[in-house]
Coordinates of N, CA and C in Angstrom, one line a residue:
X1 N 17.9 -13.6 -15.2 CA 16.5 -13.3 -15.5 C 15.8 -12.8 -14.3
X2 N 16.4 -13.5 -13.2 CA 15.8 -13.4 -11.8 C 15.7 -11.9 -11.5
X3 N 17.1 -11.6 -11.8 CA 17.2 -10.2 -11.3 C 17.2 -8.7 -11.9
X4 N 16.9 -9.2 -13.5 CA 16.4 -8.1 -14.2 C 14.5 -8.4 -13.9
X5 N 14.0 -9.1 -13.1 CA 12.7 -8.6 -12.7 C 12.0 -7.9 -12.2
X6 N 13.2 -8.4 -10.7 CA 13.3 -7.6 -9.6 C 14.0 -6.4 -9.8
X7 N 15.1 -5.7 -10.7 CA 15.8 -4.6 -10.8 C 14.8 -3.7 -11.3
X8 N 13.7 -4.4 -12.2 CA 12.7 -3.3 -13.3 C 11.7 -3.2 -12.1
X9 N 11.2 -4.6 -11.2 CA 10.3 -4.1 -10.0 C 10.5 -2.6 -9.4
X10 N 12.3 -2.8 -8.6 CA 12.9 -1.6 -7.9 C 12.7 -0.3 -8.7
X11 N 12.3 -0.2 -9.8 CA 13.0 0.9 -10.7 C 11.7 1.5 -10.6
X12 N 10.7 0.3 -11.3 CA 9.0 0.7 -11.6 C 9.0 1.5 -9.9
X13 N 9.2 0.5 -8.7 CA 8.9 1.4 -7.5 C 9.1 2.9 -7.3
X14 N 10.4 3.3 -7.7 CA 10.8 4.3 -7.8 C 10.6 5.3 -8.1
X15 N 10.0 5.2 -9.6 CA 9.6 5.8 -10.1 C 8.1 6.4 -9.5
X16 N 7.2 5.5 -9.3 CA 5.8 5.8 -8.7 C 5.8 6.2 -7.0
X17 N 6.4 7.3 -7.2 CA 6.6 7.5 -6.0 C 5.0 7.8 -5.1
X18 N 5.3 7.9 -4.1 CA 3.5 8.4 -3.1 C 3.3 9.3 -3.1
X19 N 4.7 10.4 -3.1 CA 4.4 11.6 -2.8 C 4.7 12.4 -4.2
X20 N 3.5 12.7 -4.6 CA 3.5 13.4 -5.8 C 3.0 15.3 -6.5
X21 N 3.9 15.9 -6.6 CA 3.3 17.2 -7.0 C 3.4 17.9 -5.6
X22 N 5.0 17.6 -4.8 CA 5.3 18.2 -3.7 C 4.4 18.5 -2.7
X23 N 3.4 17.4 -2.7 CA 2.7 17.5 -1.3 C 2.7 16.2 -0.5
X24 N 1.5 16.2 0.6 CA 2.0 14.8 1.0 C 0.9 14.0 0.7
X25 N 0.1 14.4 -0.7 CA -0.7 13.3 -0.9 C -0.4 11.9 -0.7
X26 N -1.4 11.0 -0.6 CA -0.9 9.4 -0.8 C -1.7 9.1 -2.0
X27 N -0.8 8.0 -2.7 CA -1.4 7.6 -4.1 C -1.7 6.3 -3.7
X28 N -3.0 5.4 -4.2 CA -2.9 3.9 -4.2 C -3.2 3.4 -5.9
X29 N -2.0 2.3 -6.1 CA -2.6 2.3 -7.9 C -2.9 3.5 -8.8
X30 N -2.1 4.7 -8.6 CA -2.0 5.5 -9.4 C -3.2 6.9 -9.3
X31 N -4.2 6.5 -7.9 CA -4.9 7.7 -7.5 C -5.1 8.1 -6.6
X32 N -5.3 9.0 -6.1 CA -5.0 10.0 -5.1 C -5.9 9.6 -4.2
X33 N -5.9 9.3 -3.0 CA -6.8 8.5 -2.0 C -7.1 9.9 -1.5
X34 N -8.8 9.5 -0.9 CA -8.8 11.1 -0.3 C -8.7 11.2 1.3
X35 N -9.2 12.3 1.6 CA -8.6 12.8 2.9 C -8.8 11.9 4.0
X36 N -10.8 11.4 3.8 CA -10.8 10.6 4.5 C -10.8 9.2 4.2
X37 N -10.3 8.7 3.0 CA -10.0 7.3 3.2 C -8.2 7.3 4.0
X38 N -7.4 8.2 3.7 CA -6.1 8.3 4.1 C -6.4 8.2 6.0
X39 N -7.4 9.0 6.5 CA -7.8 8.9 7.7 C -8.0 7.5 8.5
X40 N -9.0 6.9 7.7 CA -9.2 5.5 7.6 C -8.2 4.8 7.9
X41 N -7.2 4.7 6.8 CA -6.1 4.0 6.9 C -5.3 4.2 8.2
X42 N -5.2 5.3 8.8 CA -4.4 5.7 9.7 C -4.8 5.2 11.1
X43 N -6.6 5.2 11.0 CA -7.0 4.5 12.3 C -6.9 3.1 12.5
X44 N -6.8 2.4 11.3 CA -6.7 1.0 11.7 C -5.4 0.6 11.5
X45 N -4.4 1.6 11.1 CA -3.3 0.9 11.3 C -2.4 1.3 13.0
X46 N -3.2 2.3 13.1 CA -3.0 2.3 15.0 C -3.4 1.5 15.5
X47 N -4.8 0.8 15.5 CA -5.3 -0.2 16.0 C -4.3 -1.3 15.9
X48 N -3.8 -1.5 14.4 CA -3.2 -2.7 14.3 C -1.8 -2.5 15.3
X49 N -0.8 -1.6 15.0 CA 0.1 -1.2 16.0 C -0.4 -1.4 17.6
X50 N -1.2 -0.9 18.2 CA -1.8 -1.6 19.7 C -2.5 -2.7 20.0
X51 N -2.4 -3.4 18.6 CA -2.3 -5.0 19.5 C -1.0 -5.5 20.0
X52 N -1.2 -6.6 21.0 CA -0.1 -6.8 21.1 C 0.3 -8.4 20.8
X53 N -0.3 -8.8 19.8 CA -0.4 -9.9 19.0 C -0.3 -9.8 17.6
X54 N 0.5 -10.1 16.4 CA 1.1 -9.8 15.5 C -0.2 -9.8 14.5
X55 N -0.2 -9.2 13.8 CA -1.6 -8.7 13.2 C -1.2 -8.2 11.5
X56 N -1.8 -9.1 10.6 CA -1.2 -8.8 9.2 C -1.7 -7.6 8.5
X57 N -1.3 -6.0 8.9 CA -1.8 -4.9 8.4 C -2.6 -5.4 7.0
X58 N -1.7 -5.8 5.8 CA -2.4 -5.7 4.4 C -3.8 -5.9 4.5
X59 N -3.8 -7.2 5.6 CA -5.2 -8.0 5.2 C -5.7 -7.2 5.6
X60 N -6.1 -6.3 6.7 CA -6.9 -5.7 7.5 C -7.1 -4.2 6.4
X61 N -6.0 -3.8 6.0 CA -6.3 -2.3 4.8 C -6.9 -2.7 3.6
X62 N -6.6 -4.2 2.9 CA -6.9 -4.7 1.9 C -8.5 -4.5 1.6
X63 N -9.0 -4.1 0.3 CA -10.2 -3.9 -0.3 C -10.2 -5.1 -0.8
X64 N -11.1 -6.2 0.1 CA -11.1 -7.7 -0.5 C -12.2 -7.5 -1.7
X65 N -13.0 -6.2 -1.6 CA -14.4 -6.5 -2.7 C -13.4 -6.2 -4.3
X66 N -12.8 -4.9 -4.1 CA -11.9 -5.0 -5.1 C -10.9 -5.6 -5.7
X67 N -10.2 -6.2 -4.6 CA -9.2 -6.9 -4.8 C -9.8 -8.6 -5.8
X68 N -10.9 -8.6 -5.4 CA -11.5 -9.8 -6.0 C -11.6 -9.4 -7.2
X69 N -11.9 -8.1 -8.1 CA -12.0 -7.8 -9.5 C -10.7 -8.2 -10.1
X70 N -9.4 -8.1 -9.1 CA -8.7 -8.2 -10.3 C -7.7 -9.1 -11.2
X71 N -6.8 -9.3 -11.8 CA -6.1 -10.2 -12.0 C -5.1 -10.5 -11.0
X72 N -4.1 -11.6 -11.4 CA -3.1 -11.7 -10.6 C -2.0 -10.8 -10.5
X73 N -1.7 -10.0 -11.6 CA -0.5 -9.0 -12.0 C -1.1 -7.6 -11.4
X74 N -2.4 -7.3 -11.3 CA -2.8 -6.2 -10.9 C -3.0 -6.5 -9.5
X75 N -3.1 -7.9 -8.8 CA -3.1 -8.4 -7.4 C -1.7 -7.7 -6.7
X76 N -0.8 -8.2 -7.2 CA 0.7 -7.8 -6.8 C 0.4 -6.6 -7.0
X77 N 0.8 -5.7 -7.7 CA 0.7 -4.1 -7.3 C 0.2 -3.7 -6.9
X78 N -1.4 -4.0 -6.8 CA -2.1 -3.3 -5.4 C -1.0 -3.5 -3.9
X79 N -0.9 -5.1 -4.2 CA -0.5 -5.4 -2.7 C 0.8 -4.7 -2.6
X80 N 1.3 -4.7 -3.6 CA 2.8 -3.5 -3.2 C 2.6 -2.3 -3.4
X81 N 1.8 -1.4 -3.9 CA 1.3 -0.2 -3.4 C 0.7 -0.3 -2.1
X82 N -0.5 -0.8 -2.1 CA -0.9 -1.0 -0.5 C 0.6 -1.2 0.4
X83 N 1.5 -1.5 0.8 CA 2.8 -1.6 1.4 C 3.1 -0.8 1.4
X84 N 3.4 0.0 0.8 CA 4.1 1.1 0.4 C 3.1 2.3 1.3
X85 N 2.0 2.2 0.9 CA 1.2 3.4 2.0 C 0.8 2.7 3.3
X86 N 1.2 2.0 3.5 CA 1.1 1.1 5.0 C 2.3 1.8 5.7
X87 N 3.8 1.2 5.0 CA 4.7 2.0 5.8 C 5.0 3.4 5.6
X88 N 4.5 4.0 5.0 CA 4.2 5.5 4.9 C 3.9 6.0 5.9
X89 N 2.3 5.8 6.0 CA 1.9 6.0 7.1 C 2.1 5.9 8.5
X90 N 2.2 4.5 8.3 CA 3.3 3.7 10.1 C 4.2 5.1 10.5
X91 N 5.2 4.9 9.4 CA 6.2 6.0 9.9 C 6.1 7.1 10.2
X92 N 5.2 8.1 9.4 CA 4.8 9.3 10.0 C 4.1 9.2 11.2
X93 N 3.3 8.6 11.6 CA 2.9 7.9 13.2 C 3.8 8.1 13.9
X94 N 5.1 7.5 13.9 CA 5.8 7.8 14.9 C 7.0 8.8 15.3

């Protein structure tokens, strides 16, 4: 049971990929972040990278006003979409 949850999680990921319609948009929850919220993201996750004290990206990119609207099931995919364009980004950074 355990692992056909997690297999449909892996699958669902897969499928929803970031990069969509052969560019390098970034998608969060299924819409197209724009130029300068993608910018945004990128400054404070530099920031977060030059500390030198371990610093929990999500919380810091996390939209707590939105995140408060929503359920628990729609909590999780934000927070694993938000991951997903965390290390996106990160990596292109370096």
């Amino acid at each position: 049971m355990k692992t056909d949850v997690i297999r449909t999680a892996k699958i669902r990921l897969q499928r929803m990929s970031l990069v969509q319609s052969g560019d390098d948009s970034i998608f969060l929850n299924g819409k197209k972040l724009p130029l300068s919220e993608v910018a945004r993201y990128r400054q404070l996750i530099a920031e977060v990278l030059a500390e030198d004290e371990f610093i929990n990206p999500l919380e810091i990119l996390t939209d707590k006003k939105e995140l408060s609207k929503m359920d628990e099931e729609t909590k999780q995919r934000y927070l694993l979409n938000l991951s997903s364009v965390y290390l996106k980004l990160r990596n292109s950074m370096r």
